[in-house]
């Protein structure tokens, strides 16, 4: 198939959405398909990367969320490129400018237009005038209207499925969790490589290291991890929390760490290149997250694929993922977060836990993910073709 992925967010921008799109792109190509990325310009990227199939459209930073961008023009060029590539499918990854372009392209080429709903916007309204202008019911109305002409919706989790139903989306919806490229996360660093990375942050080989890896945004609730550190340190005085990522909450989080007297036990690593992330999972002892805004929990899956136990905020997604203590523990109270971390620090990885984690991996692999997406593409193609035949017959007999 010739597939067009339309997105406002793509590398070098770092986000779970960008990671999800690249994972899908890479696996679709590995399975023999041709993939073209239609996305926004970025100050850190060249305009187009024809060799990689990436085409960028003029854009500006999104209001109140400067790290993300919105395309301002390029619809005619998008149609021209889509015809040149003989696209069979449009797969939108955004509801904004590139998503609108994708819908236009699909209509012009008379091909299916699918959509992955990545972002739970009701959790992000504070970025627009502190939540005073756009309300949850406005989001519901917008998404309902946007989805009216979509041929199929991919929900990365049951939480997204429930949200789509609450918005009265009538398009066919299929739950397809974003997969993980196991080839990347199964790469094992040598003891010397792990030692060198730990040494970079001043950790000894036996220092208990908690890893937080996400955008440093308020909705990620990283402040709850910092708040829990005194209780963890009372039992494990040498424990360290390494916070990897960049974002608007960094100064606030650094201030919280200083006020609690935790600067000797908490470090901020900043943004790490996506291709280097797997090293950080391997140097840690426990992955931690207190985020309650996750629609798919990619970092949880990455930790699992890296053979790292997870202690994360409970959600519908974690209820599905964590079906074995070897995988991890979910929490709702700070005391449960603390006890979960201490449990894994006191019970390091063993062969049995490793084997039980491995058994879980196939279902979250990028290979399975892409195959499920392609099957949905095919189903939508067949349904649209049948609809077009029905319309032709109707015109013929009337």
Short mmCIF file of C-alpha atoms in Angstrom, two decimals:
data_model
loop_
_atom_site.label_atom_id
_atom_site.label_comp_id
_atom_site.label_asym_id
_atom_site.label_seq_id
_atom_site.Cartn_x
_atom_site.Cartn_y
_atom_site.Cartn_z
CA UNK A 1 0.00 0.00 0.00
CA UNK A 2 0.94 3.65 -0.43
CA UNK A 3 0.12 5.30 2.89
CA UNK A 4 0.06 8.98 3.84
CA UNK A 5 0.48 9.83 7.53
CA UNK A 6 -0.69 13.39 8.27
CA UNK A 7 0.55 14.88 11.53
CA UNK A 8 1.28 18.24 13.14
CA UNK A 9 3.91 16.56 15.35
CA UNK A 10 6.92 14.63 14.13
CA UNK A 11 10.61 14.34 14.92
CA UNK A 12 12.71 16.27 15.81
CA UNK A 13 9.80 17.27 18.08
CA UNK A 14 9.81 14.83 20.99
CA UNK A 15 6.50 13.40 22.18
CA UNK A 16 4.63 10.15 22.58
CA UNK A 17 2.68 10.98 19.41
CA UNK A 18 5.87 11.45 17.37
CA UNK A 19 7.22 8.17 18.73
CA UNK A 20 3.98 6.36 17.90
CA UNK A 21 3.99 7.69 14.32
CA UNK A 22 7.63 6.78 13.71
CA UNK A 23 7.06 3.29 15.13
CA UNK A 24 4.13 2.80 12.76
CA UNK A 25 6.06 4.23 9.80
CA UNK A 26 9.12 2.05 10.40
CA UNK A 27 7.11 -1.15 10.83
CA UNK A 28 4.88 -0.50 7.81
CA UNK A 29 8.01 -0.03 5.69
CA UNK A 30 9.53 -3.20 7.17
CA UNK A 31 6.37 -5.03 6.08
CA UNK A 32 6.73 -3.81 2.47
CA UNK A 33 4.50 -0.72 2.35
CA UNK A 34 5.39 2.78 1.13
CA UNK A 35 4.90 5.50 3.72
CA UNK A 36 4.90 9.28 3.28
CA UNK A 37 4.87 11.71 6.22
CA UNK A 38 3.00 15.01 5.74
CA UNK A 39 3.94 17.27 8.65
CA UNK A 40 4.89 20.77 9.80
CA UNK A 41 8.12 22.67 9.27
CA UNK A 42 10.46 22.75 12.24
CA UNK A 43 13.41 25.06 13.02
CA UNK A 44 15.53 21.98 13.79
CA UNK A 45 14.72 20.09 10.57
CA UNK A 46 15.39 20.63 6.89
CA UNK A 47 12.31 21.55 4.89
CA UNK A 48 11.77 18.16 3.21
CA UNK A 49 13.55 14.85 3.55
CA UNK A 50 12.59 13.16 0.30
CA UNK A 51 14.77 10.12 0.97
CA UNK A 52 12.92 9.46 4.23
CA UNK A 53 9.55 10.35 2.69
CA UNK A 54 9.00 13.37 4.96
CA UNK A 55 7.28 16.44 3.47
CA UNK A 56 6.91 19.60 5.56
CA UNK A 57 4.35 22.39 5.29
CA UNK A 58 4.80 26.01 6.44
CA UNK A 59 3.80 26.33 10.10
CA UNK A 60 3.83 28.53 13.18
CA UNK A 61 4.08 27.67 16.89
CA UNK A 62 0.77 26.76 18.51
CA UNK A 63 -0.62 29.47 20.79
CA UNK A 64 0.29 28.86 24.47
CA UNK A 65 2.06 25.63 23.50
CA UNK A 66 5.11 26.87 21.61
CA UNK A 67 6.77 23.44 21.37
CA UNK A 68 4.02 22.27 18.98
CA UNK A 69 3.30 23.73 15.56
CA UNK A 70 0.29 24.30 13.29
CA UNK A 71 0.49 24.30 9.49
CA UNK A 72 -0.76 27.52 7.90
CA UNK A 73 -0.92 26.55 4.23
CA UNK A 74 -0.16 23.81 1.73
CA UNK A 75 -3.44 22.03 0.94
CA UNK A 76 -2.98 22.19 -2.85
CA UNK A 77 0.59 20.91 -2.53
CA UNK A 78 -0.63 18.07 -0.30
CA UNK A 79 -3.16 16.99 -2.94
CA UNK A 80 -0.52 17.22 -5.66
CA UNK A 81 1.93 15.08 -3.69
CA UNK A 82 -0.76 12.55 -2.78
CA UNK A 83 -1.64 12.10 -6.46
CA UNK A 84 2.05 11.75 -7.35
CA UNK A 85 2.48 9.01 -4.73
CA UNK A 86 -0.82 7.30 -5.70
CA UNK A 87 -1.91 7.15 -2.07
CA UNK A 88 -4.24 4.30 -1.15
CA UNK A 89 -4.88 5.44 2.42
CA UNK A 90 -4.81 8.68 4.39
CA UNK A 91 -4.11 8.14 8.08
CA UNK A 92 -4.47 11.30 10.15
CA UNK A 93 -2.71 11.70 13.50
CA UNK A 94 -4.07 15.17 14.35
CA UNK A 95 -7.39 17.00 14.40
CA UNK A 96 -5.85 20.31 13.36
CA UNK A 97 -4.37 21.70 10.13
CA UNK A 98 -2.67 18.56 8.79
CA UNK A 99 -5.72 16.53 9.78
CA UNK A 100 -7.91 18.85 7.73
CA UNK A 101 -5.49 18.52 4.82
CA UNK A 102 -5.64 14.76 5.13
CA UNK A 103 -9.42 14.80 4.91
CA UNK A 104 -9.24 17.03 1.82
CA UNK A 105 -6.70 14.70 0.17
CA UNK A 106 -8.83 11.62 0.88
CA UNK A 107 -11.90 13.32 -0.56
CA UNK A 108 -10.03 14.43 -3.71
CA UNK A 109 -8.54 10.96 -4.29
CA UNK A 110 -11.70 9.11 -3.16
CA UNK A 111 -9.72 6.94 -0.76
CA UNK A 112 -10.33 6.03 2.92
CA UNK A 113 -9.37 8.48 5.63
CA UNK A 114 -8.58 6.95 9.02
CA UNK A 115 -7.72 8.75 12.22
CA UNK A 116 -5.79 7.88 15.39
CA UNK A 117 -7.02 9.83 18.40
CA UNK A 118 -3.87 10.36 20.45
CA UNK A 119 -4.53 13.23 22.83
CA UNK A 120 -7.03 13.50 25.66
CA UNK A 121 -7.54 17.22 25.17
CA UNK A 122 -9.64 17.64 28.30
CA UNK A 123 -6.39 17.09 30.25
CA UNK A 124 -4.60 19.90 28.39
CA UNK A 125 -7.09 22.78 28.38
CA UNK A 126 -4.99 24.72 30.91
CA UNK A 127 -2.57 25.54 28.07
CA UNK A 128 -5.21 27.82 26.51
CA UNK A 129 -5.90 30.86 28.73
CA UNK A 130 -5.58 28.66 31.83
CA UNK A 131 -8.68 26.74 30.85
CA UNK A 132 -10.98 29.76 30.93
CA UNK A 133 -11.97 29.75 27.25
CA UNK A 134 -12.11 26.18 25.92
CA UNK A 135 -14.15 23.76 28.05
CA UNK A 136 -14.52 19.96 27.89
CA UNK A 137 -17.91 20.24 26.17
CA UNK A 138 -16.28 22.37 23.43
CA UNK A 139 -13.75 19.58 22.86
CA UNK A 140 -16.55 17.02 22.61
CA UNK A 141 -18.41 19.09 20.02
CA UNK A 142 -15.28 19.73 17.93
CA UNK A 143 -14.19 16.07 17.92
CA UNK A 144 -17.71 14.86 17.07
CA UNK A 145 -17.88 17.19 14.08
CA UNK A 146 -14.34 16.39 12.93
CA UNK A 147 -14.97 12.62 13.01
CA UNK A 148 -18.17 12.78 10.92
CA UNK A 149 -16.38 12.21 7.62
CA UNK A 150 -13.76 9.77 8.93
CA UNK A 151 -13.90 6.17 7.67
CA UNK A 152 -12.29 4.58 10.73
CA UNK A 153 -10.94 5.63 14.13
CA UNK A 154 -8.05 3.95 15.92
CA UNK A 155 -8.23 4.18 19.71
CA UNK A 156 -4.85 3.35 21.32
CA UNK A 157 -6.60 2.26 24.54
CA UNK A 158 -9.99 1.53 26.07
CA UNK A 159 -9.87 4.96 27.72
CA UNK A 160 -9.80 6.56 24.26
CA UNK A 161 -12.59 4.23 23.09
CA UNK A 162 -14.78 5.31 26.00
CA UNK A 163 -14.02 8.97 25.21
CA UNK A 164 -14.97 8.53 21.55
CA UNK A 165 -18.25 6.90 22.56
CA UNK A 166 -18.99 9.70 25.02
CA UNK A 167 -18.45 12.16 22.13
CA UNK A 168 -21.00 10.17 20.07
CA UNK A 169 -18.50 9.39 17.31
CA UNK A 170 -20.32 7.21 14.77
CA UNK A 171 -17.35 6.09 12.64
CA UNK A 172 -16.12 2.51 13.16
CA UNK A 173 -13.69 2.47 16.10
CA UNK A 174 -11.04 -0.18 16.69
CA UNK A 175 -8.78 -0.42 19.76
CA UNK A 176 -5.20 -0.90 18.52
CA UNK A 177 -2.52 -0.14 21.15
CA UNK A 178 0.64 1.44 19.78
CA UNK A 179 3.37 -1.17 19.59
CA UNK A 180 7.00 -1.07 20.65
CA UNK A 181 9.96 -1.74 18.38
CA UNK A 182 11.31 -4.71 20.31
CA UNK A 183 14.42 -4.77 18.13
CA UNK A 184 15.47 -1.49 19.77
CA UNK A 185 14.58 -2.25 23.37
CA UNK A 186 15.97 -5.77 23.32
CA UNK A 187 19.43 -4.39 22.59
CA UNK A 188 21.45 -5.07 25.71
CA UNK A 189 24.16 -2.72 26.90
CA UNK A 190 27.34 -4.20 28.28
CA UNK A 191 28.14 -3.80 31.97
CA UNK A 192 30.75 -1.21 30.95
CA UNK A 193 28.14 0.85 29.04
CA UNK A 194 25.70 0.78 31.95
CA UNK A 195 28.52 1.73 34.34
CA UNK A 196 29.55 4.65 32.11
CA UNK A 197 26.01 6.07 31.91
CA UNK A 198 25.51 5.72 35.66
CA UNK A 199 28.87 7.38 36.24
CA UNK A 200 27.74 10.36 34.13
CA UNK A 201 25.18 11.12 36.84
CA UNK A 202 27.42 10.18 39.77
CA UNK A 203 25.75 6.85 40.49
CA UNK A 204 27.61 3.78 41.71
CA UNK A 205 26.81 0.41 40.16
CA UNK A 206 24.69 -0.50 43.20
CA UNK A 207 22.87 2.85 43.57
CA UNK A 208 19.07 2.31 43.46
CA UNK A 209 17.88 4.41 40.50
CA UNK A 210 14.26 5.40 39.84
CA UNK A 211 13.62 6.58 36.28
CA UNK A 212 10.97 9.09 35.19
CA UNK A 213 10.84 9.63 31.43
CA UNK A 214 8.27 11.98 29.91
CA UNK A 215 7.62 15.52 28.83
CA UNK A 216 7.98 17.77 31.88
CA UNK A 217 4.40 19.00 31.82
CA UNK A 218 2.08 19.67 34.75
CA UNK A 219 -0.40 16.98 33.68
CA UNK A 220 2.38 14.37 33.99
CA UNK A 221 2.16 14.86 37.79
CA UNK A 222 5.92 14.46 38.29
CA UNK A 223 5.59 16.54 41.45
CA UNK A 224 3.97 13.47 43.08
CA UNK A 225 7.14 11.46 42.45
CA UNK A 226 9.25 14.17 44.07
CA UNK A 227 6.87 14.32 47.03
CA UNK A 228 7.26 10.57 47.57
CA UNK A 229 11.07 10.66 47.66
CA UNK A 230 11.46 11.47 51.41
CA UNK A 231 9.46 8.34 52.30
CA UNK A 232 11.50 6.23 49.88
CA UNK A 233 14.76 7.68 51.25
CA UNK A 234 13.74 6.85 54.81
CA UNK A 235 14.00 3.16 53.81
CA UNK A 236 16.60 3.44 51.04
CA UNK A 237 18.85 6.42 51.88
CA UNK A 238 20.98 6.05 48.73
CA UNK A 239 18.05 6.03 46.27
CA UNK A 240 18.15 8.45 43.33
CA UNK A 241 15.39 9.79 41.04
CA UNK A 242 16.51 10.62 37.50
CA UNK A 243 13.99 12.78 35.62
CA UNK A 244 14.49 12.63 31.85
CA UNK A 245 12.66 15.06 29.57
CA UNK A 246 12.04 18.72 28.88
CA UNK A 247 8.99 20.93 29.23
CA UNK A 248 7.31 23.89 30.92
CA UNK A 249 7.14 22.34 34.41
CA UNK A 250 10.90 21.94 34.82
CA UNK A 251 11.53 25.11 36.85
CA UNK A 252 8.62 24.34 39.17
CA UNK A 253 9.86 20.79 39.70
CA UNK A 254 13.42 21.93 40.35
CA UNK A 255 12.10 24.44 42.89
CA UNK A 256 10.08 21.69 44.62
CA UNK A 257 13.18 19.48 44.85
CA UNK A 258 15.18 22.35 46.40
CA UNK A 259 12.45 23.18 48.90
CA UNK A 260 12.31 19.55 50.06
CA UNK A 261 16.09 19.38 50.35
CA UNK A 262 16.31 16.66 47.72
CA UNK A 263 18.85 18.11 45.29
CA UNK A 264 21.36 15.38 46.25
CA UNK A 265 18.82 12.70 45.30
CA UNK A 266 17.05 14.14 42.24
CA UNK A 267 18.64 15.04 38.92
CA UNK A 268 17.15 16.49 35.75
CA UNK A 269 18.76 14.98 32.67
CA UNK A 270 16.94 17.17 30.16
CA UNK A 271 15.77 15.94 26.78
CA UNK A 272 17.39 12.77 25.46
CA UNK A 273 17.48 11.85 21.77
CA UNK A 274 14.91 9.19 20.99
CA UNK A 275 17.59 6.83 19.68
CA UNK A 276 19.37 6.99 23.07
CA UNK A 277 16.37 6.43 25.33
CA UNK A 278 16.75 2.67 25.62
CA UNK A 279 20.10 3.13 27.41
CA UNK A 280 18.33 4.95 30.26
CA UNK A 281 15.86 2.14 30.87
CA UNK A 282 18.75 -0.30 31.15
CA UNK A 283 20.65 1.74 33.73
CA UNK A 284 17.62 2.09 36.05
CA UNK A 285 16.14 -0.27 38.64
CA UNK A 286 12.49 0.88 38.54
CA UNK A 287 10.44 2.98 36.11
CA UNK A 288 8.02 5.37 37.85
CA UNK A 289 5.17 7.57 36.61
CA UNK A 290 2.37 9.39 38.41
CA UNK A 291 0.74 10.67 35.21
CA UNK A 292 -3.03 10.37 35.04
CA UNK A 293 -3.33 11.80 31.51
CA UNK A 294 -1.93 8.88 29.49
CA UNK A 295 -4.00 7.65 26.54
CA UNK A 296 -1.65 4.77 25.74
CA UNK A 297 1.36 4.66 28.10
CA UNK A 298 4.15 4.12 25.56
CA UNK A 299 6.89 4.59 28.12
CA UNK A 300 5.33 1.84 30.25
CA UNK A 301 5.63 -0.56 27.33
CA UNK A 302 9.18 0.60 26.59
CA UNK A 303 10.16 -0.10 30.20
CA UNK A 304 8.59 -3.55 30.01
CA UNK A 305 10.42 -4.27 26.73
CA UNK A 306 13.64 -3.19 28.51
CA UNK A 307 13.00 -5.74 31.28
CA UNK A 308 12.35 -2.98 33.82
CA UNK A 309 9.54 -3.22 36.42
CA UNK A 310 7.09 -0.30 36.48
CA UNK A 311 5.32 1.55 39.31
CA UNK A 312 2.70 3.79 37.69
CA UNK A 313 -0.55 5.59 38.37
CA UNK A 314 -3.54 3.31 37.97
CA UNK A 315 -5.68 3.73 34.84
CA UNK A 316 -7.74 1.62 32.44
CA UNK A 317 -4.61 1.09 30.40
CA UNK A 318 -2.56 -0.16 33.35
CA UNK A 319 -5.40 -2.49 34.37
CA UNK A 320 -4.95 -4.18 30.98
CA UNK A 321 -1.16 -4.05 30.91
CA UNK A 322 -0.29 -5.04 34.47
CA UNK A 323 -1.69 -8.55 34.90
CA UNK A 324 1.34 -9.93 36.72
CA UNK A 325 3.46 -8.50 39.58
CA UNK A 326 6.54 -9.32 37.48
CA UNK A 327 5.42 -6.54 35.12
CA UNK A 328 4.68 -3.88 37.68
CA UNK A 329 2.37 -2.32 40.25
CA UNK A 330 -0.18 0.45 39.82
CA UNK A 331 -1.03 2.90 42.59
CA UNK A 332 -3.52 5.59 43.54
CA UNK A 333 -2.10 6.71 46.89
CA UNK A 334 1.42 7.97 47.61
CA UNK A 335 1.93 5.20 50.16
CA UNK A 336 1.30 2.60 47.45
CA UNK A 337 3.79 4.35 45.17
CA UNK A 338 6.41 4.21 47.92
CA UNK A 339 5.69 0.57 48.78
CA UNK A 340 5.78 -0.41 45.10
CA UNK A 341 9.19 1.18 44.55
CA UNK A 342 10.60 -0.41 47.71
CA UNK A 343 9.22 -3.82 46.69
CA UNK A 344 11.16 -3.82 43.42
CA UNK A 345 14.31 -2.40 44.99
CA UNK A 346 14.16 -5.22 47.55
CA UNK A 347 13.41 -7.87 44.88
CA UNK A 348 15.77 -7.30 41.94
CA UNK A 349 15.23 -8.95 38.57
CA UNK A 350 15.46 -12.72 38.47
CA UNK A 351 15.07 -15.27 35.68
CA UNK A 352 11.45 -16.05 36.54
CA UNK A 353 10.39 -12.38 36.39
CA UNK A 354 12.32 -11.97 33.14
CA UNK A 355 10.51 -14.93 31.56
CA UNK A 356 7.08 -13.67 32.64
CA UNK A 357 7.78 -10.22 31.16
CA UNK A 358 8.94 -11.78 27.90
CA UNK A 359 5.64 -13.63 27.60
CA UNK A 360 3.82 -10.29 27.55
CA UNK A 361 5.91 -8.67 24.85
CA UNK A 362 4.49 -10.19 21.68
CA UNK A 363 1.10 -8.53 22.19
CA UNK A 364 2.70 -5.05 22.42
CA UNK A 365 5.18 -5.45 19.56
CA UNK A 366 5.28 -2.98 16.67
CA UNK A 367 4.89 -5.93 14.28
CA UNK A 368 1.49 -6.87 15.73
CA UNK A 369 0.54 -3.18 15.92
CA UNK A 370 1.24 -2.54 12.21
CA UNK A 371 -0.52 -5.73 11.09
CA UNK A 372 -3.66 -4.72 12.99
CA UNK A 373 -3.53 -1.23 11.47
CA UNK A 374 -3.13 -2.61 7.93
CA UNK A 375 -6.08 -4.93 8.48
CA UNK A 376 -8.16 -1.90 9.48
CA UNK A 377 -6.95 -0.09 6.34
CA UNK A 378 -8.11 -3.04 4.23
CA UNK A 379 -11.49 -3.25 5.96
CA UNK A 380 -12.07 0.48 5.42
CA UNK A 381 -11.04 0.19 1.75
CA UNK A 382 -13.54 -2.62 1.19
CA UNK A 383 -16.30 -0.75 2.99
CA UNK A 384 -15.68 2.46 1.00
CA UNK A 385 -15.55 0.51 -2.28
CA UNK A 386 -18.88 -1.13 -1.47
CA UNK A 387 -20.38 2.25 -0.65
CA UNK A 388 -19.12 3.73 -3.93
CA UNK A 389 -20.59 0.79 -5.91
CA UNK A 390 -23.90 1.25 -4.12
CA UNK A 391 -23.95 4.97 -5.02
CA UNK A 392 -23.17 4.18 -8.67
CA UNK A 393 -26.03 1.70 -8.85
CA UNK A 394 -28.37 4.17 -7.23
CA UNK A 395 -27.49 6.82 -9.84
CA UNK A 396 -27.84 4.25 -12.66
CA UNK A 397 -31.37 3.25 -11.69
CA UNK A 398 -32.57 6.71 -10.76
#
